């Protein structure tokens, strides 16, 4: 049976998204049809919208909460009526696992793709491979928790899973958006001290203190690396780049402490933001400082294990999602949402909410 539902469609690079109906069939054997409660609006979607590498027309979005409406014959971990989380990171991932085949989705006479992500969530309904669906308790809020599927798993995972920050270790986070603030909260929950945040916006720096930051540095006023060294007496144990800009990629290498020859290793620089162009780094700093430069793609997340812990943190007040979600839009307001994110008007994370 053909199903019709509204969605945000990227029809042309750099142009406003089009809100229109898309059409698809009932779930295949390994698919789940969901009706969305809310979807996060991630900065990486701006790259999709503007990049000529993104195929068009395409569907966008990769973190959401939803209710299961129909399941395929091979699906047994969720049932119709369940509340679920949608993420671009698969459950039970295995080395060499092939990506799922995309279901045929139509926009009028044209075929739609979502090749830059295994899911799409800027839509009223979504047809998703079962690997990207995780059941959540019905008593958990379904609006603010939608950002667990990307912002939280990326920022928190970088701190807990990639870096494995321990109590008393020092942390610096460059870029205080949704991912950066998630990293700050994870560092605070891990017992890190100090937790230094770096940004160009005083409002964001002040906002970060609510999530556990102990010091804020406005990099437009001072040399951020020099200030980190001054505050820590030689550099932090871990520096996280939640932006991925050429300058911040280099700064996190300089911001970490050097090791002591024959005694201890140096600090770790963790690149979380998505680089958009190649850069050059001084590898002598890695060798002589015995430092580590590590990438973190999705925070080494295992959704079936990590998501329940993040939701427990939220219920305990240790993950302040209600404060992190600072602005809400309807699907019809998606172009306003994109504009506001591009203009740096979002403290934390913005989301799309749908009528129940």
mmCIF file of N, CA, C and O in Angstrom, residues 63-148:
data_model
loop_
_atom_site.group_PDB
_atom_site.id
_atom_site.type_symbol
_atom_site.label_atom_id
_atom_site.label_comp_id
_atom_site.label_asym_id
_atom_site.label_seq_id
_atom_site.Cartn_x
_atom_site.Cartn_y
_atom_site.Cartn_z
ATOM 1 N N UNK A 63 18.680 12.203 13.392
ATOM 2 C CA UNK A 63 18.456 11.928 14.821
ATOM 3 C C UNK A 63 17.001 12.271 15.133
ATOM 4 O O UNK A 63 16.518 13.338 14.774
ATOM 5 N N UNK A 64 16.300 11.346 15.807
ATOM 6 C CA UNK A 64 14.874 11.576 16.027
ATOM 7 C C UNK A 64 14.330 10.626 17.090
ATOM 8 O O UNK A 64 14.951 9.621 17.446
ATOM 9 N N UNK A 65 13.137 10.972 17.570
ATOM 10 C CA UNK A 65 12.308 10.064 18.346
ATOM 11 C C UNK A 65 11.019 9.848 17.569
ATOM 12 O O UNK A 65 10.575 10.730 16.827
ATOM 13 N N UNK A 66 10.401 8.673 17.755
ATOM 14 C CA UNK A 66 9.245 8.335 16.930
ATOM 15 C C UNK A 66 8.446 7.208 17.569
ATOM 16 O O UNK A 66 8.865 6.598 18.554
ATOM 17 N N UNK A 67 7.282 6.936 16.976
ATOM 18 C CA UNK A 67 6.461 5.792 17.366
ATOM 19 C C UNK A 67 6.390 4.823 16.192
ATOM 20 O O UNK A 67 6.216 5.240 15.039
ATOM 21 N N UNK A 68 6.527 3.553 16.476
ATOM 22 C CA UNK A 68 6.479 2.539 15.435
ATOM 23 C C UNK A 68 5.039 2.364 14.960
ATOM 24 O O UNK A 68 4.126 2.140 15.761
ATOM 25 N N UNK A 69 4.823 2.463 13.639
ATOM 26 C CA UNK A 69 3.498 2.236 13.065
ATOM 27 C C UNK A 69 3.382 0.875 12.386
ATOM 28 O O UNK A 69 2.349 0.223 12.492
ATOM 29 N N UNK A 70 4.446 0.448 11.695
ATOM 30 C CA UNK A 70 4.432 -0.858 11.039
ATOM 31 C C UNK A 70 5.844 -1.438 11.071
ATOM 32 O O UNK A 70 6.831 -0.687 11.091
ATOM 33 N N UNK A 71 5.935 -2.769 11.087
ATOM 34 C CA UNK A 71 7.237 -3.425 11.065
ATOM 35 C C UNK A 71 7.266 -4.485 9.983
ATOM 36 O O UNK A 71 6.240 -5.055 9.605
ATOM 37 N N UNK A 72 8.481 -4.764 9.476
ATOM 38 C CA UNK A 72 8.657 -5.821 8.494
ATOM 39 C C UNK A 72 8.679 -7.192 9.150
ATOM 40 O O UNK A 72 8.788 -7.326 10.376
ATOM 41 N N UNK A 73 8.634 -8.211 8.340
ATOM 42 C CA UNK A 73 8.501 -9.581 8.843
ATOM 43 C C UNK A 73 9.711 -10.073 9.615
ATOM 44 O O UNK A 73 9.592 -10.998 10.436
ATOM 45 N N UNK A 74 10.895 -9.491 9.382
ATOM 46 C CA UNK A 74 12.100 -9.922 10.094
ATOM 47 C C UNK A 74 12.379 -9.103 11.351
ATOM 48 O O UNK A 74 13.353 -9.375 12.060
ATOM 49 N N UNK A 75 11.576 -8.120 11.636
ATOM 50 C CA UNK A 75 11.814 -7.217 12.774
ATOM 51 C C UNK A 75 11.198 -7.814 14.037
ATOM 52 O O UNK A 75 10.005 -8.126 14.063
ATOM 53 N N UNK A 76 12.016 -7.982 15.079
ATOM 54 C CA UNK A 76 11.497 -8.557 16.316
ATOM 55 C C UNK A 76 11.917 -7.820 17.586
ATOM 56 O O UNK A 76 11.516 -8.209 18.681
ATOM 57 N N UNK A 77 12.725 -6.763 17.445
ATOM 58 C CA UNK A 77 13.175 -6.054 18.660
ATOM 59 C C UNK A 77 12.277 -4.860 18.992
ATOM 60 O O UNK A 77 12.415 -4.278 20.068
ATOM 61 N N UNK A 78 11.374 -4.485 18.091
ATOM 62 C CA UNK A 78 10.367 -3.458 18.377
ATOM 63 C C UNK A 78 9.021 -3.941 17.843
ATOM 64 O O UNK A 78 8.950 -4.803 16.949
ATOM 65 N N UNK A 79 7.951 -3.373 18.412
ATOM 66 C CA UNK A 79 6.597 -3.726 18.006
ATOM 67 C C UNK A 79 5.827 -2.452 17.663
ATOM 68 O O UNK A 79 6.241 -1.351 18.047
ATOM 69 N N UNK A 80 4.721 -2.620 16.977
ATOM 70 C CA UNK A 80 3.876 -1.471 16.661
ATOM 71 C C UNK A 80 3.438 -0.796 17.965
ATOM 72 O O UNK A 80 3.047 -1.466 18.922
ATOM 73 N N UNK A 81 3.512 0.518 18.002
ATOM 74 C CA UNK A 81 3.158 1.284 19.190
ATOM 75 C C UNK A 81 4.329 1.614 20.079
ATOM 76 O O UNK A 81 4.221 2.476 20.968
ATOM 77 N N UNK A 82 5.480 0.953 19.885
ATOM 78 C CA UNK A 82 6.659 1.253 20.698
ATOM 79 C C UNK A 82 7.174 2.658 20.411
ATOM 80 O O UNK A 82 7.074 3.164 19.277
ATOM 81 N N UNK A 83 7.746 3.284 21.434
ATOM 82 C CA UNK A 83 8.503 4.519 21.249
ATOM 83 C C UNK A 83 9.948 4.145 20.959
ATOM 84 O O UNK A 83 10.502 3.250 21.615
ATOM 85 N N UNK A 84 10.538 4.830 19.989
ATOM 86 C CA UNK A 84 11.890 4.465 19.563
ATOM 87 C C UNK A 84 12.730 5.707 19.304
ATOM 88 O O UNK A 84 12.221 6.820 19.165
ATOM 89 N N UNK A 85 14.024 5.473 19.226
ATOM 90 C CA UNK A 85 14.985 6.493 18.851
ATOM 91 C C UNK A 85 15.582 6.107 17.508
ATOM 92 O O UNK A 85 15.888 4.939 17.264
ATOM 93 N N UNK A 86 15.739 7.088 16.625
ATOM 94 C CA UNK A 86 16.355 6.885 15.321
ATOM 95 C C UNK A 86 17.719 7.542 15.336
ATOM 96 O O UNK A 86 17.868 8.685 15.764
ATOM 97 N N UNK A 87 18.736 6.819 14.868
ATOM 98 C CA UNK A 87 20.090 7.347 14.829
ATOM 99 C C UNK A 87 20.783 6.877 13.564
ATOM 100 O O UNK A 87 20.388 5.870 12.958
ATOM 101 N N UNK A 88 21.841 7.582 13.165
ATOM 102 C CA UNK A 88 22.627 7.169 12.006
ATOM 103 C C UNK A 88 23.661 6.108 12.359
ATOM 104 O O UNK A 88 24.341 5.561 11.478
ATOM 105 N N UNK A 89 23.798 5.803 13.658
ATOM 106 C CA UNK A 89 24.729 4.768 14.112
ATOM 107 C C UNK A 89 23.945 3.467 14.322
ATOM 108 O O UNK A 89 22.954 3.456 15.050
ATOM 109 N N UNK A 90 24.366 2.361 13.729
ATOM 110 C CA UNK A 90 23.571 1.131 13.794
ATOM 111 C C UNK A 90 23.719 0.376 15.117
ATOM 112 O O UNK A 90 24.748 0.449 15.788
ATOM 113 N N UNK A 91 22.673 -0.360 15.443
ATOM 114 C CA UNK A 91 22.753 -1.323 16.537
ATOM 115 C C UNK A 91 23.589 -2.527 16.084
ATOM 116 O O UNK A 91 23.612 -2.881 14.913
ATOM 117 N N UNK A 92 24.235 -3.171 17.055
ATOM 118 C CA UNK A 92 24.912 -4.450 16.802
ATOM 119 C C UNK A 92 25.766 -4.398 15.533
ATOM 120 O O UNK A 92 25.713 -5.305 14.694
ATOM 121 N N UNK A 93 26.543 -3.336 15.402
ATOM 122 C CA UNK A 93 27.385 -3.188 14.217
ATOM 123 C C UNK A 93 28.443 -4.288 14.176
ATOM 124 O O UNK A 93 28.920 -4.757 15.219
ATOM 125 N N UNK A 94 28.801 -4.688 12.981
ATOM 126 C CA UNK A 94 29.814 -5.721 12.793
ATOM 127 C C UNK A 94 30.795 -5.274 11.716
ATOM 128 O O UNK A 94 30.425 -4.562 10.776
ATOM 129 N N UNK A 95 32.048 -5.677 11.868
ATOM 130 C CA UNK A 95 33.064 -5.323 10.888
ATOM 131 C C UNK A 95 32.670 -5.850 9.507
ATOM 132 O O UNK A 95 32.272 -7.007 9.355
ATOM 133 N N UNK A 96 32.766 -4.994 8.504
ATOM 134 C CA UNK A 96 32.458 -5.393 7.144
ATOM 135 C C UNK A 96 30.984 -5.448 6.818
ATOM 136 O O UNK A 96 30.606 -5.878 5.717
ATOM 137 N N UNK A 97 30.147 -4.991 7.749
ATOM 138 C CA UNK A 97 28.701 -5.037 7.532
ATOM 139 C C UNK A 97 28.303 -4.076 6.417
ATOM 140 O O UNK A 97 28.671 -2.899 6.440
ATOM 141 N N UNK A 98 27.572 -4.562 5.449
ATOM 142 C CA UNK A 98 27.165 -3.725 4.315
ATOM 143 C C UNK A 98 26.032 -2.800 4.740
ATOM 144 O O UNK A 98 25.194 -3.163 5.575
ATOM 145 N N UNK A 99 25.995 -1.580 4.199
ATOM 146 C CA UNK A 99 24.869 -0.683 4.507
ATOM 147 C C UNK A 99 23.584 -1.238 3.929
ATOM 148 O O UNK A 99 23.600 -1.979 2.940
ATOM 149 N N UNK A 100 22.446 -0.904 4.532
ATOM 150 C CA UNK A 100 21.171 -1.421 4.029
ATOM 151 C C UNK A 100 20.797 -0.787 2.695
ATOM 152 O O UNK A 100 21.197 0.327 2.379
ATOM 153 N N UNK A 101 20.042 -1.521 1.926
ATOM 154 C CA UNK A 101 19.505 -0.957 0.686
ATOM 155 C C UNK A 101 18.454 0.092 1.026
ATOM 156 O O UNK A 101 17.664 -0.090 1.954
ATOM 157 N N UNK A 102 18.478 1.189 0.301
ATOM 158 C CA UNK A 102 17.500 2.242 0.564
ATOM 159 C C UNK A 102 16.156 1.885 -0.059
ATOM 160 O O UNK A 102 16.102 1.380 -1.186
ATOM 161 N N UNK A 103 15.078 2.142 0.660
ATOM 162 C CA UNK A 103 13.756 1.866 0.098
ATOM 163 C C UNK A 103 13.430 2.859 -1.019
ATOM 164 O O UNK A 103 13.890 4.004 -0.997
ATOM 165 N N UNK A 104 12.659 2.444 -1.986
ATOM 166 C CA UNK A 104 12.255 3.396 -3.033
ATOM 167 C C UNK A 104 11.278 4.432 -2.478
ATOM 168 O O UNK A 104 10.236 4.082 -1.930
ATOM 169 N N UNK A 105 11.660 5.693 -2.577
ATOM 170 C CA UNK A 105 10.835 6.791 -2.094
ATOM 171 C C UNK A 105 10.657 7.766 -3.258
ATOM 172 O O UNK A 105 11.620 8.097 -3.959
ATOM 173 N N UNK A 106 9.462 8.234 -3.445
ATOM 174 C CA UNK A 106 9.150 9.042 -4.622
ATOM 175 C C UNK A 106 8.660 10.436 -4.216
ATOM 176 O O UNK A 106 7.953 10.607 -3.219
ATOM 177 N N UNK A 107 9.030 11.387 -5.022
ATOM 178 C CA UNK A 107 8.527 12.762 -4.904
ATOM 179 C C UNK A 107 7.919 13.091 -6.264
ATOM 180 O O UNK A 107 8.632 13.429 -7.194
ATOM 181 N N UNK A 108 6.615 12.908 -6.344
ATOM 182 C CA UNK A 108 5.974 13.006 -7.641
ATOM 183 C C UNK A 108 6.505 11.902 -8.539
ATOM 184 O O UNK A 108 6.456 10.725 -8.196
ATOM 185 N N UNK A 109 7.071 12.283 -9.670
ATOM 186 C CA UNK A 109 7.626 11.301 -10.598
ATOM 187 C C UNK A 109 9.118 11.060 -10.380
ATOM 188 O O UNK A 109 9.728 10.242 -11.079
ATOM 189 N N UNK A 110 9.709 11.746 -9.408
ATOM 190 C CA UNK A 110 11.156 11.658 -9.187
ATOM 191 C C UNK A 110 11.478 10.737 -8.012
ATOM 192 O O UNK A 110 10.749 10.679 -7.018
ATOM 193 N N UNK A 111 12.613 10.047 -8.109
ATOM 194 C CA UNK A 111 13.086 9.196 -7.014
ATOM 195 C C UNK A 111 13.936 10.035 -6.058
ATOM 196 O O UNK A 111 14.714 10.900 -6.488
ATOM 197 N N UNK A 112 13.776 9.753 -4.780
ATOM 198 C CA UNK A 112 14.522 10.464 -3.746
ATOM 199 C C UNK A 112 15.605 9.565 -3.167
ATOM 200 O O UNK A 112 15.470 8.337 -3.122
ATOM 201 N N UNK A 113 16.680 10.204 -2.707
ATOM 202 C CA UNK A 113 17.767 9.484 -2.063
ATOM 203 C C UNK A 113 18.026 10.099 -0.693
ATOM 204 O O UNK A 113 17.569 11.189 -0.389
ATOM 205 N N UNK A 114 18.755 9.397 0.138
ATOM 206 C CA UNK A 114 19.328 9.990 1.347
ATOM 207 C C UNK A 114 20.705 9.363 1.543
ATOM 208 O O UNK A 114 21.045 8.813 2.577
ATOM 209 N N UNK A 115 21.544 9.471 0.506
ATOM 210 C CA UNK A 115 22.811 8.769 0.431
ATOM 211 C C UNK A 115 23.847 9.245 1.445
ATOM 212 O O UNK A 115 24.785 8.505 1.747
ATOM 213 N N UNK A 116 23.722 10.438 1.982
ATOM 214 C CA UNK A 116 24.713 10.930 2.934
ATOM 215 C C UNK A 116 24.451 10.432 4.347
ATOM 216 O O UNK A 116 25.182 10.738 5.273
ATOM 217 N N UNK A 117 23.399 9.656 4.533
ATOM 218 C CA UNK A 117 23.051 9.119 5.844
ATOM 219 C C UNK A 117 22.194 7.875 5.633
ATOM 220 O O UNK A 117 21.482 7.778 4.626
ATOM 221 N N UNK A 118 22.239 6.907 6.556
ATOM 222 C CA UNK A 118 21.388 5.723 6.390
ATOM 223 C C UNK A 118 19.933 5.964 6.788
ATOM 224 O O UNK A 118 19.103 5.064 6.627
ATOM 225 N N UNK A 119 19.623 7.150 7.308
ATOM 226 C CA UNK A 119 18.260 7.470 7.728
ATOM 227 C C UNK A 119 17.906 8.878 7.269
ATOM 228 O O UNK A 119 18.767 9.640 6.833
ATOM 229 N N UNK A 120 16.622 9.222 7.384
ATOM 230 C CA UNK A 120 16.171 10.590 7.161
ATOM 231 C C UNK A 120 15.105 10.897 8.206
ATOM 232 O O UNK A 120 14.273 10.049 8.540
ATOM 233 N N UNK A 121 15.132 12.106 8.776
ATOM 234 C CA UNK A 121 14.226 12.418 9.896
ATOM 235 C C UNK A 121 13.566 13.786 9.797
ATOM 236 O O UNK A 121 12.788 14.145 10.683
ATOM 237 N N UNK A 122 13.844 14.565 8.764
ATOM 238 C CA UNK A 122 13.122 15.829 8.596
ATOM 239 C C UNK A 122 11.857 15.524 7.806
ATOM 240 O O UNK A 122 11.660 15.992 6.686
ATOM 241 N N UNK A 123 10.996 14.725 8.421
ATOM 242 C CA UNK A 123 9.805 14.231 7.743
ATOM 243 C C UNK A 123 8.800 13.773 8.798
ATOM 244 O O UNK A 123 9.173 13.451 9.929
ATOM 245 N N UNK A 124 7.527 13.749 8.403
ATOM 246 C CA UNK A 124 6.498 13.322 9.357
ATOM 247 C C UNK A 124 6.564 11.830 9.612
ATOM 248 O O UNK A 124 6.332 11.371 10.722
ATOM 249 N N UNK A 125 6.870 11.057 8.590
ATOM 250 C CA UNK A 125 7.082 9.623 8.711
ATOM 251 C C UNK A 125 8.448 9.282 8.116
ATOM 252 O O UNK A 125 8.965 10.020 7.270
ATOM 253 N N UNK A 126 9.000 8.172 8.565
ATOM 254 C CA UNK A 126 10.268 7.720 8.014
ATOM 255 C C UNK A 126 10.250 6.201 7.902
ATOM 256 O O UNK A 126 9.736 5.507 8.786
ATOM 257 N N UNK A 127 10.803 5.708 6.823
ATOM 258 C CA UNK A 127 10.956 4.277 6.600
ATOM 259 C C UNK A 127 12.424 3.942 6.822
ATOM 260 O O UNK A 127 13.288 4.387 6.067
ATOM 261 N N UNK A 128 12.698 3.165 7.888
ATOM 262 C CA UNK A 128 14.059 3.011 8.382
ATOM 263 C C UNK A 128 14.434 1.538 8.475
ATOM 264 O O UNK A 128 13.609 0.702 8.864
ATOM 265 N N UNK A 129 15.673 1.209 8.131
ATOM 266 C CA UNK A 129 16.169 -0.136 8.380
ATOM 267 C C UNK A 129 16.201 -0.395 9.882
ATOM 268 O O UNK A 129 16.533 0.490 10.679
ATOM 269 N N UNK A 130 15.875 -1.615 10.290
ATOM 270 C CA UNK A 130 15.737 -1.933 11.704
ATOM 271 C C UNK A 130 17.021 -1.717 12.511
ATOM 272 O O UNK A 130 16.977 -1.523 13.723
ATOM 273 N N UNK A 131 18.177 -1.719 11.837
ATOM 274 C CA UNK A 131 19.441 -1.526 12.554
ATOM 275 C C UNK A 131 19.551 -0.142 13.188
ATOM 276 O O UNK A 131 20.342 0.050 14.112
ATOM 277 N N UNK A 132 18.771 0.812 12.708
ATOM 278 C CA UNK A 132 18.894 2.198 13.165
ATOM 279 C C UNK A 132 17.742 2.613 14.078
ATOM 280 O O UNK A 132 17.504 3.805 14.286
ATOM 281 N N UNK A 133 17.064 1.618 14.637
ATOM 282 C CA UNK A 133 15.914 1.858 15.507
ATOM 283 C C UNK A 133 16.189 1.229 16.868
ATOM 284 O O UNK A 133 16.498 0.041 16.952
ATOM 285 N N UNK A 134 16.070 2.031 17.948
ATOM 286 C CA UNK A 134 16.293 1.548 19.313
ATOM 287 C C UNK A 134 15.059 1.889 20.147
ATOM 288 O O UNK A 134 14.627 3.043 20.190
ATOM 289 N N UNK A 135 14.508 0.893 20.803
ATOM 290 C CA UNK A 135 13.317 1.125 21.631
ATOM 291 C C UNK A 135 13.695 1.909 22.887
ATOM 292 O O UNK A 135 14.745 1.699 23.482
ATOM 293 N N UNK A 136 12.789 2.824 23.303
ATOM 294 C CA UNK A 136 12.980 3.594 24.529
ATOM 295 C C UNK A 136 11.714 3.487 25.379
ATOM 296 O O UNK A 136 10.623 3.249 24.856
ATOM 297 N N UNK A 137 11.844 3.665 26.694
ATOM 298 C CA UNK A 137 10.665 3.572 27.564
ATOM 299 C C UNK A 137 9.640 4.648 27.221
ATOM 300 O O UNK A 137 9.986 5.785 26.890
ATOM 301 N N UNK A 138 8.367 4.303 27.332
ATOM 302 C CA UNK A 138 7.318 5.257 26.985
ATOM 303 C C UNK A 138 7.217 6.410 27.976
ATOM 304 O O UNK A 138 6.669 7.465 27.652
ATOM 305 N N UNK A 139 7.741 6.237 29.189
ATOM 306 C CA UNK A 139 7.658 7.319 30.167
ATOM 307 C C UNK A 139 8.703 8.404 29.944
ATOM 308 O O UNK A 139 8.665 9.459 30.572
ATOM 309 N N UNK A 140 9.657 8.177 29.045
ATOM 310 C CA UNK A 140 10.704 9.154 28.773
ATOM 311 C C UNK A 140 10.183 10.203 27.785
ATOM 312 O O UNK A 140 9.489 9.871 26.816
ATOM 313 N N UNK A 141 10.513 11.454 28.010
ATOM 314 C CA UNK A 141 10.102 12.536 27.112
ATOM 315 C C UNK A 141 10.530 12.230 25.684
ATOM 316 O O UNK A 141 11.620 11.695 25.448
ATOM 317 N N UNK A 142 9.689 12.596 24.732
ATOM 318 C CA UNK A 142 9.971 12.281 23.332
ATOM 319 C C UNK A 142 10.384 13.492 22.498
ATOM 320 O O UNK A 142 10.575 13.368 21.289
ATOM 321 N N UNK A 143 10.491 14.654 23.128
ATOM 322 C CA UNK A 143 10.910 15.826 22.354
ATOM 323 C C UNK A 143 12.424 16.036 22.461
ATOM 324 O O UNK A 143 13.158 15.834 21.495
ATOM 325 N N UNK A 144 12.903 16.408 23.653
ATOM 326 C CA UNK A 144 14.319 16.748 23.812
ATOM 327 C C UNK A 144 15.237 15.539 23.636
ATOM 328 O O UNK A 144 16.414 15.687 23.290
ATOM 329 N N UNK A 145 14.729 14.337 23.852
ATOM 330 C CA UNK A 145 15.572 13.152 23.726
ATOM 331 C C UNK A 145 15.922 12.830 22.276
ATOM 332 O O UNK A 145 16.781 11.981 22.020
ATOM 333 N N UNK A 146 15.307 13.507 21.325
ATOM 334 C CA UNK A 146 15.609 13.226 19.916
ATOM 335 C C UNK A 146 17.065 13.504 19.580
ATOM 336 O O UNK A 146 17.608 12.911 18.642
ATOM 337 N N UNK A 147 17.739 14.370 20.338
ATOM 338 C CA UNK A 147 19.123 14.717 20.010
ATOM 339 C C UNK A 147 20.128 13.692 20.527
ATOM 340 O O UNK A 147 21.326 13.802 20.240
ATOM 341 N N UNK A 148 19.655 12.694 21.255
ATOM 342 C CA UNK A 148 20.562 11.628 21.683
ATOM 343 C C UNK A 148 21.149 10.906 20.479
ATOM 344 O O UNK A 148 22.302 10.465 20.493
#
